Every structure is written in C-alpha cells, then in structure tokens.
Coordinates of C-alpha atoms in Angstrom, one line a residue:
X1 CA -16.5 10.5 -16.4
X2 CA -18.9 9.7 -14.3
X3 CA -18.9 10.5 -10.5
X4 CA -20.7 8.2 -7.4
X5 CA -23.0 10.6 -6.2
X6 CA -24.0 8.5 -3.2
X7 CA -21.6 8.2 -0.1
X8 CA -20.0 4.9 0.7
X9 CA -20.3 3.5 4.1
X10 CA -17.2 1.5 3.5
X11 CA -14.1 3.7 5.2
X12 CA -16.5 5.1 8.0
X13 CA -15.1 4.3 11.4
X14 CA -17.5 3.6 14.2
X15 CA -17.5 6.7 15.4
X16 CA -18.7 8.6 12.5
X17 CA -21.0 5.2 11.4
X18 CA -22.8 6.2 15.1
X19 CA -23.3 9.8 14.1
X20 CA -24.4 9.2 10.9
X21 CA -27.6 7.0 12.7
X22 CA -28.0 9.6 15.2
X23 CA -28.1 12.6 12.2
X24 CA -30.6 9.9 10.3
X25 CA -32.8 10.1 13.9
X26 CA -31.7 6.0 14.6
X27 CA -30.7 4.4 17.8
X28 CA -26.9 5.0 18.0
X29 CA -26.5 1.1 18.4
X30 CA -27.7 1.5 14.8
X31 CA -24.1 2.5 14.0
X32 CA -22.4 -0.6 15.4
X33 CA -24.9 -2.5 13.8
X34 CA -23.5 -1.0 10.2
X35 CA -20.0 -1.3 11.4
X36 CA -20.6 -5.1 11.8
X37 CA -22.2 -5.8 8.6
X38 CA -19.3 -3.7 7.0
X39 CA -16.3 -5.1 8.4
X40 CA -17.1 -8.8 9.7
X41 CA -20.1 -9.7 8.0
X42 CA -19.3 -7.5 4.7
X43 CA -22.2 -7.0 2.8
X44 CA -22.5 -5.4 -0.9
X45 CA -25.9 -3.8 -0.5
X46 CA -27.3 -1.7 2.7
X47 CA -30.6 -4.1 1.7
X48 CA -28.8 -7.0 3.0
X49 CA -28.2 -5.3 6.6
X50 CA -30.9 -7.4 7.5
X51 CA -31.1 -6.3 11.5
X52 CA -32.0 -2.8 10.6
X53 CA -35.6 -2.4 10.1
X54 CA -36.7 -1.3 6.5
X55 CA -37.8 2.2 7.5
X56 CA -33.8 2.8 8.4
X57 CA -32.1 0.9 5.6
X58 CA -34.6 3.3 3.1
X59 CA -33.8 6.7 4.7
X60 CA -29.7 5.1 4.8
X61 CA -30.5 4.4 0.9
X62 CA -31.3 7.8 0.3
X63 CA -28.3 8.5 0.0
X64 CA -25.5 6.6 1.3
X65 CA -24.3 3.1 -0.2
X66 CA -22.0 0.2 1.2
X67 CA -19.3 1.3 -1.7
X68 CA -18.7 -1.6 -3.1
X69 CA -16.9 -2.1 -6.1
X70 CA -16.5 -5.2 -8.1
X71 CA -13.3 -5.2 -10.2
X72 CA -13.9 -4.4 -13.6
X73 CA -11.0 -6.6 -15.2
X74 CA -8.3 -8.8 -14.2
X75 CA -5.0 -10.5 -15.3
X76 CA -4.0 -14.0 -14.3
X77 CA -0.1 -14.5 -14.2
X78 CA 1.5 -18.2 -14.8
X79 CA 3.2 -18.0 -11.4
X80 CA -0.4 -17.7 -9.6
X81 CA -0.8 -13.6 -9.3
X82 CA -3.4 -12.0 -10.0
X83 CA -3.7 -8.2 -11.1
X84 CA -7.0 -6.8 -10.6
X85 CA -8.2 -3.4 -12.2
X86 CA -11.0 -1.5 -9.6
X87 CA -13.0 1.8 -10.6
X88 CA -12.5 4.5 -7.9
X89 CA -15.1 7.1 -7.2
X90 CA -14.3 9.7 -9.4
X91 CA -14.3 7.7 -12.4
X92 CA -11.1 6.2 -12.5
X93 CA -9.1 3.0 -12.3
X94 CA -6.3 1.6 -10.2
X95 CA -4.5 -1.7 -9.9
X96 CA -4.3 -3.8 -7.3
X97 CA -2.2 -6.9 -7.5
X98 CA -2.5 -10.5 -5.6
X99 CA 0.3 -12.8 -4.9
X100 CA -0.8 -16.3 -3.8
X101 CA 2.3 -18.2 -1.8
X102 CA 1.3 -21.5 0.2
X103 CA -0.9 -20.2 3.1
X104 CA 0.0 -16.5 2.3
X105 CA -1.9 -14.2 0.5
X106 CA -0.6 -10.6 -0.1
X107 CA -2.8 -8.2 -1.5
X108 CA -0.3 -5.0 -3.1
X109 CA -3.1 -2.1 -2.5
X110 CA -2.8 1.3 -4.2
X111 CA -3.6 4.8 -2.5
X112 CA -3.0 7.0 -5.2
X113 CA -4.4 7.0 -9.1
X114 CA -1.2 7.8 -10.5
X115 CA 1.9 9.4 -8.3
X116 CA 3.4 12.5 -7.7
X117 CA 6.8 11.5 -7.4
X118 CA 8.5 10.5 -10.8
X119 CA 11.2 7.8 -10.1
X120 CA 12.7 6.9 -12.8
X121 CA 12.5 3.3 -12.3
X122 CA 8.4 3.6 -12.0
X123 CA 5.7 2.9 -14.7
X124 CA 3.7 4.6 -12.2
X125 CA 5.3 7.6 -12.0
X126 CA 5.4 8.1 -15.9
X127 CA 1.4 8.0 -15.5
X128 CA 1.5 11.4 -13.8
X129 CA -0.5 12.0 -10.5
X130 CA -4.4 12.0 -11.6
X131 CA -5.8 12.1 -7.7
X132 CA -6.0 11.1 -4.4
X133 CA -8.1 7.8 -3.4
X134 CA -10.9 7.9 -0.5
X135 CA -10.3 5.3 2.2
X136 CA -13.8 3.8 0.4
X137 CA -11.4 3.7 -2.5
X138 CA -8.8 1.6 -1.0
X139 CA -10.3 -0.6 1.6
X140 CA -12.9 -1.6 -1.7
X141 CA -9.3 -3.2 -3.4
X142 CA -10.0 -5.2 -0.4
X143 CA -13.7 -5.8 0.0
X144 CA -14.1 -6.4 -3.5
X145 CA -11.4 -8.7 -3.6
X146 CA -12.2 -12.3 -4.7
X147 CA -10.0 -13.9 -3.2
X148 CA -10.3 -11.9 0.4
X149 CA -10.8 -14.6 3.1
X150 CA -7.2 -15.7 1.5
X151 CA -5.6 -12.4 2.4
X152 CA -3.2 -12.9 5.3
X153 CA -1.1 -9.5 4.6
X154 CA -1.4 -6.2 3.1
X155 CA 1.5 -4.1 1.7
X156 CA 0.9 -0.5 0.4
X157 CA 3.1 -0.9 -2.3
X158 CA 0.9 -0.5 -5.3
X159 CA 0.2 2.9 -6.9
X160 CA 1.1 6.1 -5.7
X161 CA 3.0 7.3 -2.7
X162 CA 1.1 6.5 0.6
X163 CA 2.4 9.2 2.5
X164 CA 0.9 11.6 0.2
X165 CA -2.3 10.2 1.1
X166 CA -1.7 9.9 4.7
X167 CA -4.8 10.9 6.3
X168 CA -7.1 8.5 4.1
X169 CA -4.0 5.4 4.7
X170 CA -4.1 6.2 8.2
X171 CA -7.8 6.0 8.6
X172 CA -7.8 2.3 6.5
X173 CA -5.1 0.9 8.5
X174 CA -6.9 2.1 11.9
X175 CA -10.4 0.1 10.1
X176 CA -8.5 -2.6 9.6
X177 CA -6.3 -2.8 13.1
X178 CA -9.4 -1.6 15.1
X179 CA -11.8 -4.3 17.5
X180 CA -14.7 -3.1 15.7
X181 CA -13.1 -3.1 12.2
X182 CA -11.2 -6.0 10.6
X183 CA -9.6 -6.7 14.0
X184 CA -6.0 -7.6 12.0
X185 CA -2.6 -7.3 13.9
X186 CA -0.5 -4.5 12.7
X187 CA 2.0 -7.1 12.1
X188 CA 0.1 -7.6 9.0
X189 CA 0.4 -4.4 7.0
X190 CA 3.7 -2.8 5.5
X191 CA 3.7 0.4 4.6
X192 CA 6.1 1.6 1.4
X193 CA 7.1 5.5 0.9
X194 CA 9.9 7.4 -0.4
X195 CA 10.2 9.2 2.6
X196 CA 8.5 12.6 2.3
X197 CA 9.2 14.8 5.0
X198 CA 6.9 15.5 8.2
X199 CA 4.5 12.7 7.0
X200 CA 7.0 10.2 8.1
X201 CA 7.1 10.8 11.4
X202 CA 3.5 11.8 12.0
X203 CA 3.2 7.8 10.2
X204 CA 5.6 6.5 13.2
X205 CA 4.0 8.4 15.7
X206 CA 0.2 7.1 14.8
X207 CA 0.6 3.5 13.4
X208 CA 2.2 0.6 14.8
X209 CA 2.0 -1.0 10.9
X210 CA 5.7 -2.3 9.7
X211 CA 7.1 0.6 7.5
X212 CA 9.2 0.0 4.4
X213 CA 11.2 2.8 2.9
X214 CA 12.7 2.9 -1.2
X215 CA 16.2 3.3 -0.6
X216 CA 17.7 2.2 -4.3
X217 CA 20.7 4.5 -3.7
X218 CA 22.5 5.2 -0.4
X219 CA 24.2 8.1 -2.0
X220 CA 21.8 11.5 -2.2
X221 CA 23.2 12.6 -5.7
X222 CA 22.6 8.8 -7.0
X223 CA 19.4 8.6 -5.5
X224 CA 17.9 12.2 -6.2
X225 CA 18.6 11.6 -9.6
X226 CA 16.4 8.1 -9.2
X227 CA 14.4 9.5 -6.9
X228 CA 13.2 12.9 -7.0
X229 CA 12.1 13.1 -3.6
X230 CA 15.4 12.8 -2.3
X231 CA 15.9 16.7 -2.7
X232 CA 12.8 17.2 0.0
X233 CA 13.6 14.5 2.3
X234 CA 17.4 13.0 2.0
X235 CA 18.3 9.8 3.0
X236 CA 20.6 10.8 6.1
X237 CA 17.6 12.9 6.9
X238 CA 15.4 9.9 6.6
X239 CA 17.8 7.7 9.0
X240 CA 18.3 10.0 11.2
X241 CA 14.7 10.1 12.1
X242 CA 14.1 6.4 12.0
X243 CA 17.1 6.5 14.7
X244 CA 14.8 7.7 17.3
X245 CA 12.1 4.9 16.9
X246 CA 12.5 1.4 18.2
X247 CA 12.2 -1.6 15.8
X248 CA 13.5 -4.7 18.1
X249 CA 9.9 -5.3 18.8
X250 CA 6.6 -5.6 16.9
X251 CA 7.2 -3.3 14.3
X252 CA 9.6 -3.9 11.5
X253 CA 11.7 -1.8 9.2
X254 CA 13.0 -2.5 6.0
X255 CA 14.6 -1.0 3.1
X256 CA 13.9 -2.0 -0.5
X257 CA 16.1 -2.1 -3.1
X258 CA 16.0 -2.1 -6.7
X259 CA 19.6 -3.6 -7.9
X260 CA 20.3 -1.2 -11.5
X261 CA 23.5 -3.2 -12.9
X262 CA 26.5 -1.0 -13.4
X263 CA 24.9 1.9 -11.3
X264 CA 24.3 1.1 -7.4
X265 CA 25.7 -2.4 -7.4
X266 CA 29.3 -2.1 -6.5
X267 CA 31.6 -2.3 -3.3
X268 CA 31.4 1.1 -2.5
X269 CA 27.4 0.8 -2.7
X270 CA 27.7 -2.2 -0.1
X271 CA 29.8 -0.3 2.2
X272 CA 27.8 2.3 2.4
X273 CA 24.5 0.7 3.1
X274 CA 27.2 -1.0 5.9
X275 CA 27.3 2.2 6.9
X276 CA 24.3 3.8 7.0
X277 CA 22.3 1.1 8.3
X278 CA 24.5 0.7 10.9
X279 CA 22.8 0.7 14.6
X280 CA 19.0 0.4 12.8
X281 CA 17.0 -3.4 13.5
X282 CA 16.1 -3.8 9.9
X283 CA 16.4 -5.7 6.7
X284 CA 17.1 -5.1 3.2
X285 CA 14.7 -6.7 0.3
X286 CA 16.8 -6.4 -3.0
X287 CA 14.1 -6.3 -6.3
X288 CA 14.9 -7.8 -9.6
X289 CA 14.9 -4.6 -11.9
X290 CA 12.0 -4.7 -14.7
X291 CA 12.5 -3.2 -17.4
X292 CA 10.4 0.2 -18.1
X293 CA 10.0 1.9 -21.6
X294 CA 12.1 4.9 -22.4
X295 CA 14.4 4.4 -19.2
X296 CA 18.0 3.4 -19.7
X297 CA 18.5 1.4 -16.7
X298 CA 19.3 -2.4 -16.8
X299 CA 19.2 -5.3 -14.1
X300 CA 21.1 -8.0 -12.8
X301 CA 21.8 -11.7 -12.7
X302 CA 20.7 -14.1 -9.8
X303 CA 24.5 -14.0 -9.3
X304 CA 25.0 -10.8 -9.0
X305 CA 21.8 -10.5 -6.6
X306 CA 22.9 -13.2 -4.3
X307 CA 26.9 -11.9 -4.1
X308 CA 24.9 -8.7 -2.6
X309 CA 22.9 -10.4 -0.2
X310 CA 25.4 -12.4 1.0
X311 CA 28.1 -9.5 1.6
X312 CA 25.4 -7.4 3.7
X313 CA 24.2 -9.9 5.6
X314 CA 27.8 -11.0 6.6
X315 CA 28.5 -7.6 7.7
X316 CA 24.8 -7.5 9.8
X317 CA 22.9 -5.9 7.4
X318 CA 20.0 -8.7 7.4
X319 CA 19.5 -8.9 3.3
X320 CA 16.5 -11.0 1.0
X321 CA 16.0 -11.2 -2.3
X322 CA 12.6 -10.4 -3.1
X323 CA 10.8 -13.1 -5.9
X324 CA 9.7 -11.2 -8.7
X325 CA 5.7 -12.1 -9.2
X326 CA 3.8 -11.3 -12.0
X327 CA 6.2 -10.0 -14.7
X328 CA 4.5 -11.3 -17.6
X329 CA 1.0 -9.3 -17.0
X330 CA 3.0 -6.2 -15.8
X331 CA 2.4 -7.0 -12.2
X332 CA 5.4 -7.2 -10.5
X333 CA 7.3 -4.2 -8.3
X334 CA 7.4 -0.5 -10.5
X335 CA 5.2 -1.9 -13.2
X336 CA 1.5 -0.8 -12.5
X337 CA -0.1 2.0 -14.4
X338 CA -3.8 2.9 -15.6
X339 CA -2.6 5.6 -18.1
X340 CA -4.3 3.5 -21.1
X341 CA -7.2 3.2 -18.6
X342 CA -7.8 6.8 -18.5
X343 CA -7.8 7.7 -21.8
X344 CA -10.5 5.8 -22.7

C-alpha cells in the first residue's frame, strides 16, 4: 500500500492554517486566505489558490496538498442512492453512501476503516477494525463528493464507531459548524454511536450536533449479546447520562432501532422502551433488518413495523420508521464493508 506522503490542508482549522503561513514565513492573512479557498471556494489543487502569489503556493507545494480525493468507484441504486468508494491516506478504502430525497440530500460519512465494535447485526463489524480516519479523510467523503452543493445534511452513520474517533469527528464537525469553515447549522449533522463510555459525554459537552444512539435492545443481556459494547457502557448507564442534558431545544436525540423478528419485537420490548425512555425529548427510528451473511437474525413485515410505531408513539415515545435506501448495492443501514477492498 501506498501512503500520501504530503500533508493535506483539507481538516486544518484556521488556526493551525495561520500557523502553518507564519512557520512557511507568509503574512498570517495567508492562512485565511487558504481557509477560504478550502471551505467556500474549495479548490482541488493549492495551484488554483489564485490570490497567493506563486513564490507561496511553491514553498506550500513543497509539501503540503489540498487532500483531495476523487472517489475511485461508485454504485448507483434504483431508488436514487448512490454508494461511493473513497481511498483514505494510508492506502485504504471506505464507503460513503448518498441518499437523494426531494430537496434533501444526506450524505452517510464514515470515520473509521473497519470498526472495533462487532455487532452482530453489522457487515462492518465483521470487516474487523483496520484504522482510524484523519479529519482530511472524512471531510474529503465530502469535498470529493459529486453531488456536494446537493448536501443538505450529514449523518455519521457510515463505517466505524464515531466515538472512537472522537478527536478527528470533533475537529470535522467544528470545520463544518465554524464562520470560517462550511458555516452549516449544527442542526444539520447527526451523530451515531453505541455509546462508549467517557466519550459520550465529552461529545455532549463539545458539540451542539444532534446525537443518535443504537439502542436495538432495551434489555442489557439482549443487547450485550447484539451489541458488545454494552458490557463497557450499558444502556441504563447510557440514559442516565443523557438525563442530565437538555434536548427540548436545538439539539435532538434519537434512538435507532433495528426490529430482529422473534427477538426484540414483543410487548415486553415496547414497555420497556416506555419505560426507559420515559422523561427524555427524543424519538425512536425503527430500521428494516438486512440480512447479513452467517448471522441468524431475521426481519419484519411493514405490519409488524408499523403495529410498533404506533404502540410507542401512543404511549409518548415519538416513533418513525426509517425507509430502507439502497439495498440492492449493499447501501442501506449495517451493510457497508471494504474487506474485499483491502485484500486486493
């Protein structure tokens, strides 16, 4: 595998973009100069930063680079999504998936190559954890995008566990949600993790981006074995935090869902989400399962799916049913992996 020996500009905030001109002997305006041509005039080459005189974009050249990436594949679904395959920079591939909808566009970003935590439920996890991604990493699933001036949101709900990356999601969400980076509205964004203890808090505590938490069982021994994570961080210790952070305003809290028929679909698996939801501002998403190889679980009917929602959300528990996007090129929620990727 080959390595990027160069280091991107993409994922520097304009802080370190201004100390980087200074250490280079430029004007520190030269900074905000780069931070606009990165973030709201993005630009593929440093050539093309055409108010920084050619003496400055040669010693940047040396060696720095914008960190662009152009996908190297890409699937088309027949419902409109569009799975895209990006090279990282250490020689590796993730997926990044984009559902079209009217005037919405939703990119599903990755911030792992692989993941740590082994759900059973997860093509992902089956692929093992094979490394973290660089913020240049995941804000290029972004820049590179094709379709980027028809992004409207971002979820982090692709690859890997986000808050086992937290310091390089943290610093892409600030890029995006800062004046002098993409300028978005935290509204925007949605966060996804397991729950994975002290990094959940420290995510509350330093992003105002909506969080989403993979519940799939509201009972630990159910869940732990779906979830390994569970044993770490449970899911009363997981409420209990999100108990002493308010969600009546901008940000918002939700709980996804994978329905397994004949395992966490029953009465007592309603009353119990009753019950442990009770007192949050949230909503449930309940996902279509999709079948993975060499894991015995099964889905449910639209039925089935809609006699949930409609028993939670008469007893307050707000409840959607997510649309499944993308099935047929392996797109849709717990189906990305770049195992056959990295064997090549």
């Amino acid at each position: 595998m080959v390595s990027i020996t160069k280091k991107p500009l993409l994922g520097m905030t304009l802080p370190e973009l201004k100390e980087l001109a200074s250490s280079l002997g430029m004007p520190v305006f030269t900074g905000k100069q780069m931070a606009q041509w990165l973030y709201q005039h993005p630009v593929e080459r440093i050539e093309d930063m055409t108010n920084l005189s050619k003496a400055n974009r040669e010693k940047l050249m040396e060696e720095h680079e914008v960190g662009h990436r152009p996908p190297a594949d890409c699937q088309r679904s027949v419902d409109g999504t569009v799975k895209y395959l990006f090279p990282t920079r250490n020689g590796r591939f993730v997926e990044t998936v984009f559902i079209p909808d009217g005037d919405r566009g939703t990119l599903c970003v990755s911030s792992q190559v692989g993941c740590k935590m082994n759900c059973l439920f997860c093509q992902t996890g089956k692929q093992g954890f094979e490394g973290q991604l660089e913020p240049a990493d995941i804000l290029n699933q972004i820049y590179a995008l094709p379709e980027r001036d028809r992004l409207t949101n971002i979820v982090f709900m692709g690859q890997g566990e986000p808050m086992d990356n937290l310091d390089a999601v943290l610093k892409v969400t600030s890029i995006l949600t800062s004046e002098e980076g993409w300028a978005w509205s935290p509204k925007r964004i949605t966060v996804s993790t397991v729950g994975l203890k002290h990094k959940l808090r420290r995510f509350l505590d330093e992003s105002l981006c909506h969080l989403a938490i993979s519940l799939h069982s509201p009972f630990h021994e159910e869940r732990a074995g779906l979830m390994p994570a569970e044993k770490a961080m449970s899911v009363d210790e997981i409420i209990d935090l999100l108990h002493d952070y308010d969600f009546t305003h901008q940000r918002r809290l939700s709980f996804e869902y994978i329905v397994f028929g004949g395992l966490n679909d029953s009465p007592a698996h309603i009353q119990e989400l009753i019950r442990l939801l009770k007192g949050l501002e949230c909503r449930v998403n309940l996902i279509s399962f999709h079948p993975v190889p060499g894991v015995n679980l099964k889905g449910v009917n639209m039925e089935k799916m809609e006699a949930m929602r409609n028993e939670l959300t008469r007893n307050g528990v707000f409840t959607t049913i997510r649309a499944s996007r993308g099935q047929d090129i392996f797109a849709a929620c717990g189906l990305l992996s770049t195992s056959k990727k990295l064997e090549r």
